Each structure stands twice: as C-alpha cells, then as structure tokens.
C-alpha cells in the first residue's frame, strides 16, 4: 500500500498537519515564486477560525517558540481566539510507558469520531521530550488510524523545558484547537510524576490507564491517582490476561471506597478493555459521556473549568516571575557564586536566596 504521505490526497488534504510540511502550498505564505510574507496575528486568527489546520499548526509553533516576538504574537492570537474556545470536551489520558496509550488513543479517537462526528485534536504533555530530543507522546506515527483521518489533528508535546512551561503551552494549544473547531481534545501524558497533575488541571475528564499484574495498583493508590481519576481503565484485557485484569479492577474498586467522595459527586468507575483488539471501547466512552452529562447537569463542569482557569492564572504568574528572575543577567552572573557558597557551607540556603532576591528587588526598583 502506498504510504499516505506520498499520496496526492494526503498532501491535498493537509491532514494532521501538526507538523508543517514545506511542500504544502500555503496561500498565506505564497507570494510570487520566492517571496514569503510573514503571517500577521490577524492572518493566524482568520486561518484558525476558518479551521485551517496548516495555519493552526503554525500558530502552535508560534506558541511553542521561545522567541519573545513570537511569544508576544502568540499571546495576541490566543487572546483573539479565546472567545471562540471552550466548546469542546477535554479528556486527559494517562498511563505509564507501555500501558498502551497510543494504541488506545487510536481506538478511542476512531470511536468518538465515528460515534459523534466532529473533529479531534490529540495533544500531549511530556516534560521529558526535551531531554530525549524528540517527543514521545502525541507522535502521529504512533497512531496509525487517526494520523490519516481527515478530522484529526495530532501534535507532539512541546519541549519547553520546565513542566510548567510545557503544560502552559499545551493549555494554550487547546484554546487554538477549540477556536479551529475541534470539539474533542485528548491530552496524553505519561503516568509518572507531576505531568499527570498538570494534565488533570486542564481537562474535564481524567482517564487513567492501568495494567494488571504490575504492582501499579498499589503505586497508583499511593501517588494519589485515585483522587485525580474520573475513570480507571485496565488495558490489555485479552488472551490469558483477562482474569488478572478483572482481579485488578476489583482491587481498584475496593481501594476507591477508601477515599472520600470526589467534589464532582461522581463515583469514579473501573473498567477493563483491550485497546489492541478493540474490546470494551464503547463501554469506556459510555462512561466518559455519562460523566459529562452528569457534571453538566450538576454544574460541576463549569465549576471545574473556572477553577482551572484560576489555577492557570497563578501558574502563569509563578512561571513568569521565575523566568524574569533567572533570566536577569545580573542575577545569572551571581548564581554560581551563591550556589558554591551554599555547597561549601559558607552560607545557609536561606541567606544565599535572600541576598539574591534582595539584589533582584533592588534592580527592579532602580528600573522604575
Ligand atoms: P504507550 O507507551 O503507553 O503508548 O503504549 P503502546 O500503545 O505503544 O503499547 C505498548 C505495547 O503494548 C505495544 O507492543 C502494544 O502492541 C501493546 N498493547 C497495547 N494495547 C494492547 C492490548 O490491548 N492488548 C495487548 N495484548 N497488547 C497491547
């Protein structure tokens, strides 16, 4: 079979254009044979609102850029898109590497597109992607069916350094995707560490993929997954593994009783399925849709989104203060000396930190 990237149809449709392809004719960039006009913020907004995935992909690149000019333009685009956003369901999907996230997302995505039409964006939060120089999550080659579906947009994780930075960019990308008419957003994340918390803070439903027989049941309970999960699904419930999966599901259900009832009033469910064989997929999505109906009816849906917006306001303040501090050249010049004095025991951590902060605040005062 011809590789989809080589087919005219693929190029013509510019499907899944999370990755910009120079070969795609972009009417905004094409001015004569060689001349290229830079897109203005208005061009981006117009393209996004028209649902143009090529422009959307480029706007996401702008959001991910560390160039201050790009950042300023990205903020303008986001602000203009904001009134057109919010009309989607946002699903977080978490699981340790090997849990079957990409296999499952491919199946889940095809299921929801067949079931309710619309458009699906698959985004990711993977703070390790910078270290590994290639994002692990959200890579379209991992999702064979979705990657050639005309109504899907797959975007790998931004690699922006700190988890806060990566997560903020994913959150901003959600806004752009929604403005472009994507009414279903999946946010994939690795089931280890803080990235789960970040993902949880931007979705309406947080789905945790677990495996049987890994001892993860208990780890998950320790790490507070039980408080975060709106649904726990045990994957690979096929072949010889069926019994073990049902046992794991029972253990999770029992453990859930030990936790206080969630604020949503919803009792998280535990289901078994097989992403690979496509078994139990409908039941997983029955659960998700049932939850959405439930929280829309009791007002929790809006409450959670409002709380998330507040959370992200503080996250943005914290991140910008931190960046402003560390990117200040005078501070940067003093940091290694301060570090050494703490390591040598010449200064306490607090004294060194306070001296640096005093210098920073003095500099700020002088500036104004
Ligand atoms: P990820 O790292 O979480 O994205 O996991 P992948 O989707 O790449 O899957 C990891 C491995 O598990 C692959 O070899 C898959 O073929 C396999 N796998 C995924 N889902 C299932 C399933 O439902 N049943 C079985 N038996 N294997 C699966």
Short mmCIF file of C-alpha atoms and ligand atoms in Angstrom, two decimals:
data_model
loop_
_atom_site.label_atom_id
_atom_site.label_comp_id
_atom_site.label_asym_id
_atom_site.label_seq_id
_atom_site.Cartn_x
_atom_site.Cartn_y
_atom_site.Cartn_z
CA UNK A 1 0.00 0.00 0.00
CA UNK A 2 1.23 3.46 -0.80
CA UNK A 3 2.43 5.40 2.18
CA UNK A 4 -0.17 8.09 2.92
CA UNK A 5 2.48 10.81 2.99
CA UNK A 6 3.26 10.08 -0.65
CA UNK A 7 -0.28 10.24 -1.86
CA UNK A 8 -1.71 13.31 -3.51
CA UNK A 9 -4.81 13.00 -1.44
CA UNK A 10 -2.78 13.26 1.75
CA UNK A 11 -0.98 16.33 0.51
CA UNK A 12 -4.10 17.94 -0.83
CA UNK A 13 -5.97 17.47 2.39
CA UNK A 14 -3.06 18.53 4.58
CA UNK A 15 -4.43 16.19 7.18
CA UNK A 16 -2.89 16.05 10.62
CA UNK A 17 -0.80 18.99 9.90
CA UNK A 18 0.52 19.29 13.42
CA UNK A 19 3.81 19.11 11.56
CA UNK A 20 4.14 21.74 8.89
CA UNK A 21 5.23 20.45 5.56
CA UNK A 22 7.08 22.93 3.37
CA UNK A 23 5.65 21.20 0.32
CA UNK A 24 2.11 22.19 1.21
CA UNK A 25 1.05 25.23 -0.75
CA UNK A 26 0.08 27.81 1.79
CA UNK A 27 -1.82 30.69 0.24
CA UNK A 28 -0.71 32.91 3.09
CA UNK A 29 2.95 32.26 2.53
CA UNK A 30 2.94 32.02 -1.23
CA UNK A 31 3.67 35.43 -2.70
CA UNK A 32 5.31 35.04 -6.06
CA UNK A 33 7.86 32.32 -6.51
CA UNK A 34 10.24 33.09 -3.68
CA UNK A 35 8.77 35.90 -1.67
CA UNK A 36 7.11 34.90 1.57
CA UNK A 37 5.00 37.19 3.64
CA UNK A 38 5.09 36.70 7.35
CA UNK A 39 1.71 35.90 8.80
CA UNK A 40 0.26 38.62 10.98
CA UNK A 41 -1.67 37.86 14.14
CA UNK A 42 -4.86 38.62 12.19
CA UNK A 43 -3.85 36.08 9.49
CA UNK A 44 -3.36 33.42 12.13
CA UNK A 45 -6.67 34.18 13.78
CA UNK A 46 -8.54 34.24 10.47
CA UNK A 47 -6.96 30.92 9.41
CA UNK A 48 -7.68 29.27 12.74
CA UNK A 49 -11.31 30.40 12.81
CA UNK A 50 -11.65 29.04 9.27
CA UNK A 51 -10.48 25.68 10.63
CA UNK A 52 -7.32 25.63 8.51
CA UNK A 53 -5.10 23.00 10.14
CA UNK A 54 -1.94 24.21 8.41
CA UNK A 55 -2.35 27.66 9.92
CA UNK A 56 -3.32 26.05 13.22
CA UNK A 57 -0.09 24.02 13.18
CA UNK A 58 1.92 27.14 12.51
CA UNK A 59 0.15 29.02 15.30
CA UNK A 60 1.01 26.20 17.68
CA UNK A 61 4.64 26.51 16.61
CA UNK A 62 4.40 30.19 17.48
CA UNK A 63 3.00 29.32 20.92
CA UNK A 64 5.90 26.93 21.46
CA UNK A 65 8.57 29.38 20.34
CA UNK A 66 10.87 30.87 22.95
CA UNK A 67 11.48 33.97 20.80
CA UNK A 68 9.96 36.97 22.68
CA UNK A 69 8.47 38.43 19.47
CA UNK A 70 6.80 35.13 18.63
CA UNK A 71 5.56 34.87 22.19
CA UNK A 72 4.00 38.32 22.04
CA UNK A 73 2.26 37.49 18.77
CA UNK A 74 1.16 34.12 20.14
CA UNK A 75 -0.48 35.86 23.10
CA UNK A 76 -2.34 38.16 20.74
CA UNK A 77 -3.57 35.20 18.69
CA UNK A 78 -4.61 33.30 21.81
CA UNK A 79 -6.50 36.27 23.19
CA UNK A 80 -8.42 36.72 19.95
CA UNK A 81 -9.20 33.00 19.81
CA UNK A 82 -10.33 32.84 23.42
CA UNK A 83 -13.94 33.95 22.79
CA UNK A 84 -14.24 31.11 20.24
CA UNK A 85 -12.82 28.45 22.56
CA UNK A 86 -14.25 26.33 25.33
CA UNK A 87 -16.80 24.43 23.31
CA UNK A 88 -15.19 21.02 23.50
CA UNK A 89 -14.84 18.11 25.82
CA UNK A 90 -11.30 17.75 27.08
CA UNK A 91 -10.14 14.30 28.09
CA UNK A 92 -6.83 13.60 29.82
CA UNK A 93 -5.36 10.17 29.17
CA UNK A 94 -2.54 9.00 31.36
CA UNK A 95 -0.58 5.79 31.70
CA UNK A 96 2.97 4.61 32.25
CA UNK A 97 5.06 3.95 29.13
CA UNK A 98 3.89 0.63 27.69
CA UNK A 99 0.41 0.88 29.20
CA UNK A 100 -0.95 1.15 25.68
CA UNK A 101 -1.70 4.86 25.42
CA UNK A 102 -1.01 5.25 21.71
CA UNK A 103 -2.80 2.02 20.78
CA UNK A 104 -5.76 3.06 22.93
CA UNK A 105 -5.90 6.67 21.75
CA UNK A 106 -6.00 5.44 18.16
CA UNK A 107 -9.02 3.25 19.03
CA UNK A 108 -10.67 5.80 21.33
CA UNK A 109 -10.25 8.55 18.76
CA UNK A 110 -11.72 6.50 15.92
CA UNK A 111 -14.59 5.51 18.20
CA UNK A 112 -15.54 9.05 19.22
CA UNK A 113 -15.24 10.34 15.65
CA UNK A 114 -17.50 7.56 14.39
CA UNK A 115 -19.85 7.95 17.29
CA UNK A 116 -20.38 11.67 17.33
CA UNK A 117 -18.57 13.16 14.34
CA UNK A 118 -16.80 16.47 14.84
CA UNK A 119 -13.05 16.93 15.00
CA UNK A 120 -10.46 15.54 17.39
CA UNK A 121 -7.16 17.06 18.49
CA UNK A 122 -4.61 14.88 20.26
CA UNK A 123 -2.12 16.90 22.29
CA UNK A 124 0.46 15.83 24.82
CA UNK A 125 2.36 16.84 27.91
CA UNK A 126 5.71 15.18 28.09
CA UNK A 127 8.29 17.10 30.12
CA UNK A 128 10.94 14.55 29.20
CA UNK A 129 10.64 15.35 25.49
CA UNK A 130 13.37 17.98 25.62
CA UNK A 131 15.89 15.57 27.10
CA UNK A 132 15.14 12.84 24.61
CA UNK A 133 15.15 15.35 21.74
CA UNK A 134 12.00 14.04 20.26
CA UNK A 135 8.64 13.89 21.77
CA UNK A 136 7.45 10.52 22.83
CA UNK A 137 3.83 11.44 23.24
CA UNK A 138 1.38 12.60 20.65
CA UNK A 139 3.66 11.50 17.83
CA UNK A 140 1.37 10.82 14.91
CA UNK A 141 3.31 7.80 13.74
CA UNK A 142 2.16 6.06 16.87
CA UNK A 143 -1.48 6.46 15.94
CA UNK A 144 -1.89 4.79 12.60
CA UNK A 145 -5.60 5.25 12.03
CA UNK A 146 -6.01 8.71 13.47
CA UNK A 147 -2.94 10.02 11.70
CA UNK A 148 -4.64 9.61 8.32
CA UNK A 149 -8.09 10.68 9.48
CA UNK A 150 -9.13 13.99 7.94
CA UNK A 151 -10.81 15.20 11.13
CA UNK A 152 -7.90 14.67 13.48
CA UNK A 153 -5.00 16.90 14.43
CA UNK A 154 -2.11 15.28 16.26
CA UNK A 155 0.51 17.42 17.90
CA UNK A 156 3.50 16.11 19.86
CA UNK A 157 4.39 17.57 23.22
CA UNK A 158 6.07 20.96 23.24
CA UNK A 159 9.62 20.70 24.53
CA UNK A 160 9.86 23.89 26.51
CA UNK A 161 11.99 22.93 29.45
CA UNK A 162 10.12 23.12 32.71
CA UNK A 163 6.95 21.12 33.20
CA UNK A 164 5.09 24.36 33.91
CA UNK A 165 6.19 25.76 30.55
CA UNK A 166 5.32 22.59 28.63
CA UNK A 167 1.92 22.34 30.30
CA UNK A 168 1.07 26.01 29.74
CA UNK A 169 1.81 25.66 26.05
CA UNK A 170 -0.40 22.60 25.81
CA UNK A 171 -3.16 24.52 27.54
CA UNK A 172 -2.80 27.41 25.11
CA UNK A 173 -2.84 24.96 22.23
CA UNK A 174 -6.19 23.65 23.49
CA UNK A 175 -7.61 27.17 23.08
CA UNK A 176 -6.35 27.41 19.49
CA UNK A 177 -7.67 23.95 18.60
CA UNK A 178 -11.08 24.74 20.02
CA UNK A 179 -11.22 28.01 18.10
CA UNK A 180 -10.39 25.97 14.97
CA UNK A 181 -13.49 23.87 15.56
CA UNK A 182 -12.00 20.87 17.36
CA UNK A 183 -14.76 19.76 19.71
CA UNK A 184 -12.90 16.84 21.26
CA UNK A 185 -9.47 17.26 22.79
CA UNK A 186 -7.35 14.41 24.11
CA UNK A 187 -4.37 15.35 26.25
CA UNK A 188 -1.99 12.45 26.61
CA UNK A 189 0.54 12.31 29.41
CA UNK A 190 3.00 9.93 30.98
CA UNK A 191 1.75 8.29 34.13
CA UNK A 192 4.71 9.32 36.20
CA UNK A 193 5.25 12.36 38.36
CA UNK A 194 3.87 15.85 38.13
CA UNK A 195 2.86 15.78 34.48
CA UNK A 196 -0.30 13.95 35.49
CA UNK A 197 -1.26 16.74 37.85
CA UNK A 198 -0.65 19.27 35.11
CA UNK A 199 -2.79 17.29 32.67
CA UNK A 200 -5.54 16.89 35.27
CA UNK A 201 -5.60 20.66 35.67
CA UNK A 202 -6.71 21.25 32.07
CA UNK A 203 -9.23 18.50 31.31
CA UNK A 204 -12.86 17.74 32.05
CA UNK A 205 -12.35 14.01 32.48
CA UNK A 206 -9.14 12.35 33.60
CA UNK A 207 -8.77 8.76 32.41
CA UNK A 208 -6.05 6.63 33.92
CA UNK A 209 -4.86 3.57 32.01
CA UNK A 210 -3.52 0.83 34.23
CA UNK A 211 -2.23 -2.68 33.65
CA UNK A 212 -2.87 -5.79 35.68
CA UNK A 213 -0.05 -7.65 37.39
CA UNK A 214 2.45 -4.85 37.57
CA UNK A 215 2.11 -3.83 41.18
CA UNK A 216 0.96 -0.50 39.78
CA UNK A 217 -2.33 -0.88 41.55
CA UNK A 218 -0.70 -0.01 44.83
CA UNK A 219 1.67 2.57 43.42
CA UNK A 220 -1.26 4.33 41.83
CA UNK A 221 -3.07 4.43 45.10
CA UNK A 222 -0.01 5.88 46.82
CA UNK A 223 0.57 8.53 44.22
CA UNK A 224 -2.86 9.94 44.62
CA UNK A 225 -4.16 8.76 41.27
CA UNK A 226 -7.34 7.71 42.98
CA UNK A 227 -8.12 11.30 43.87
CA UNK A 228 -7.45 12.51 40.35
CA UNK A 229 -9.01 9.79 38.22
CA UNK A 230 -12.57 10.14 36.98
CA UNK A 231 -12.20 6.72 35.42
CA UNK A 232 -9.64 3.94 35.73
CA UNK A 233 -9.34 1.54 32.82
CA UNK A 234 -7.38 -1.68 32.86
CA UNK A 235 -5.91 -2.26 29.41
CA UNK A 236 -4.81 -5.48 27.68
CA UNK A 237 -7.83 -7.39 28.90
CA UNK A 238 -7.37 -10.08 26.28
CA UNK A 239 -5.97 -13.62 25.91
CA UNK A 240 -4.55 -15.05 29.11
CA UNK A 241 -4.73 -11.69 30.80
CA UNK A 242 -8.50 -11.44 31.23
CA UNK A 243 -8.70 -12.92 34.74
CA UNK A 244 -5.81 -10.80 36.01
CA UNK A 245 -7.46 -7.65 34.63
CA UNK A 246 -10.75 -8.38 36.34
CA UNK A 247 -8.89 -9.02 39.59
CA UNK A 248 -7.02 -5.71 39.24
CA UNK A 249 -10.33 -3.97 38.55
CA UNK A 250 -11.78 -5.40 41.76
CA UNK A 251 -8.74 -4.20 43.72
CA UNK A 252 -9.13 -0.69 42.33
CA UNK A 253 -12.85 -0.66 43.08
CA UNK A 254 -12.15 -1.71 46.66
CA UNK A 255 -9.44 0.90 47.03
CA UNK A 256 -11.78 3.60 45.73
CA UNK A 257 -14.02 3.04 48.73
CA UNK A 258 -11.18 4.17 51.00
CA UNK A 259 -11.15 7.66 49.51
CA UNK A 260 -13.54 10.49 50.23
CA UNK A 261 -16.22 11.10 47.60
CA UNK A 262 -14.96 13.45 44.85
CA UNK A 263 -16.21 17.03 44.75
CA UNK A 264 -17.94 16.31 41.42
CA UNK A 265 -20.35 13.93 43.12
CA UNK A 266 -19.34 11.34 40.53
CA UNK A 267 -18.14 7.94 41.66
CA UNK A 268 -15.13 7.02 39.51
CA UNK A 269 -15.61 3.80 37.60
CA UNK A 270 -13.17 1.00 36.90
CA UNK A 271 -13.47 -0.85 33.58
CA UNK A 272 -11.48 -3.43 31.64
CA UNK A 273 -10.81 -3.18 27.90
CA UNK A 274 -8.38 -4.13 25.17
CA UNK A 275 -7.06 -1.31 23.03
CA UNK A 276 -5.27 -3.70 20.73
CA UNK A 277 -8.31 -5.89 19.99
CA UNK A 278 -10.79 -3.04 20.25
CA UNK A 279 -12.77 -4.70 23.04
CA UNK A 280 -14.77 -2.68 25.56
CA UNK A 281 -14.05 0.65 23.86
CA UNK A 282 -17.71 1.63 23.66
CA UNK A 283 -18.15 1.00 27.39
CA UNK A 284 -15.20 3.26 28.20
CA UNK A 285 -16.79 6.07 26.20
CA UNK A 286 -20.25 5.39 27.58
CA UNK A 287 -18.63 6.14 30.94
CA UNK A 288 -16.99 9.36 29.71
CA UNK A 289 -20.20 10.66 28.13
CA UNK A 290 -22.21 9.67 31.20
CA UNK A 291 -19.80 11.68 33.35
CA UNK A 292 -20.01 14.72 31.07
CA UNK A 293 -23.83 14.64 31.20
CA UNK A 294 -23.71 14.20 34.97
CA UNK A 295 -21.38 17.12 35.69
CA UNK A 296 -23.06 19.39 33.16
CA UNK A 297 -26.34 18.77 34.95
CA UNK A 298 -25.00 19.43 38.45
CA UNK A 299 -22.88 22.47 37.48
CA UNK A 300 -19.53 20.88 38.30
CA UNK A 301 -18.38 21.03 34.65
CA UNK A 302 -18.32 24.84 34.64
CA UNK A 303 -17.02 24.99 38.20
CA UNK A 304 -14.04 22.78 37.32
CA UNK A 305 -13.21 24.86 34.25
CA UNK A 306 -13.41 28.08 36.25
CA UNK A 307 -11.12 26.65 38.95
CA UNK A 308 -8.69 25.51 36.26
CA UNK A 309 -8.62 29.00 34.74
CA UNK A 310 -7.78 30.40 38.18
CA UNK A 311 -5.09 27.77 38.70
CA UNK A 312 -3.50 28.68 35.35
CA UNK A 313 -3.52 32.36 36.19
CA UNK A 314 -1.36 31.62 39.25
CA UNK A 315 0.78 29.15 37.34
CA UNK A 316 1.48 31.80 34.70
CA UNK A 317 2.37 34.40 37.32
CA UNK A 318 4.71 31.96 39.05
CA UNK A 319 6.36 30.91 35.83
CA UNK A 320 6.88 34.47 34.61
CA UNK A 321 8.26 35.67 37.93
CA UNK A 322 10.66 32.74 37.98
CA UNK A 323 11.76 33.32 34.39
CA UNK A 324 12.15 37.04 34.95
CA UNK A 325 14.34 36.36 37.97
CA UNK A 326 16.56 33.69 36.42
CA UNK A 327 16.85 35.46 33.04
CA UNK A 328 18.02 38.69 34.66
CA UNK A 329 21.69 39.00 33.60
CA UNK A 330 22.81 40.40 36.97
CA UNK A 331 21.20 37.53 38.82
CA UNK A 332 22.51 34.97 36.36
CA UNK A 333 26.03 36.31 37.00
CA UNK A 334 25.67 35.91 40.76
CA UNK A 335 24.02 32.49 40.78
CA UNK A 336 27.02 30.20 40.50
CA UNK A 337 28.89 32.03 43.32
CA UNK A 338 25.84 31.81 45.51
CA UNK A 339 25.47 28.13 44.72
CA UNK A 340 29.10 27.47 45.61
CA UNK A 341 28.84 29.32 48.91
CA UNK A 342 25.88 27.13 49.87
CA UNK A 343 27.66 23.95 48.77
CA UNK A 344 30.79 24.93 50.76
CA UNK A 345 28.70 25.68 53.81
CA UNK A 346 29.77 29.35 53.87
CA UNK A 347 26.17 30.49 53.62
CA UNK A 348 22.86 28.95 54.51
CA UNK A 349 20.39 28.32 51.67
CA UNK A 350 18.11 30.99 53.11
CA UNK A 351 20.81 33.64 53.41
CA UNK A 352 22.00 32.99 49.85
CA UNK A 353 18.44 33.06 48.50
CA UNK A 354 17.60 36.26 50.38
CA UNK A 355 20.76 38.00 49.17
CA UNK A 356 19.87 37.15 45.55
CA UNK A 357 16.24 38.21 46.00
CA UNK A 358 17.30 41.50 47.64
CA UNK A 359 19.60 42.21 44.69
CA UNK A 360 16.75 41.37 42.29
CA UNK A 361 14.24 43.62 44.03
CA UNK A 362 16.80 46.48 44.16
CA UNK A 363 17.31 46.11 40.42
CA UNK A 364 13.56 46.17 39.85
CA UNK A 365 13.21 49.33 41.96
CA UNK A 366 16.00 51.05 40.04
CA UNK A 367 14.26 50.23 36.76
CA UNK A 368 11.06 52.05 37.79
P1 LIG B 1 2.35 3.53 25.29
O1 LIG B 1 3.80 3.52 25.55
O2 LIG B 1 1.56 3.68 26.54
O3 LIG B 1 1.92 4.48 24.22
O4 LIG B 1 1.96 2.03 24.77
P2 LIG B 1 1.75 1.47 23.31
O5 LIG B 1 0.41 1.81 22.78
O6 LIG B 1 2.94 1.80 22.46
O7 LIG B 1 1.73 -0.09 23.60
C1 LIG B 1 2.82 -0.76 24.22
C2 LIG B 1 2.78 -2.22 23.82
O8 LIG B 1 1.61 -2.85 24.33
C3 LIG B 1 2.73 -2.44 22.31
O9 LIG B 1 3.56 -3.55 22.00
C4 LIG B 1 1.30 -2.74 22.04
O10 LIG B 1 1.10 -3.55 20.89
C5 LIG B 1 0.87 -3.46 23.29
N1 LIG B 1 -0.55 -3.29 23.56
C6 LIG B 1 -1.23 -2.11 23.57
N2 LIG B 1 -2.54 -2.33 23.84
C7 LIG B 1 -2.69 -3.66 23.99
C8 LIG B 1 -3.81 -4.50 24.29
O11 LIG B 1 -4.95 -4.07 24.44
N3 LIG B 1 -3.56 -5.84 24.43
C9 LIG B 1 -2.33 -6.36 24.25
N4 LIG B 1 -2.18 -7.67 24.40
N5 LIG B 1 -1.24 -5.61 23.97
C10 LIG B 1 -1.43 -4.28 23.83
#
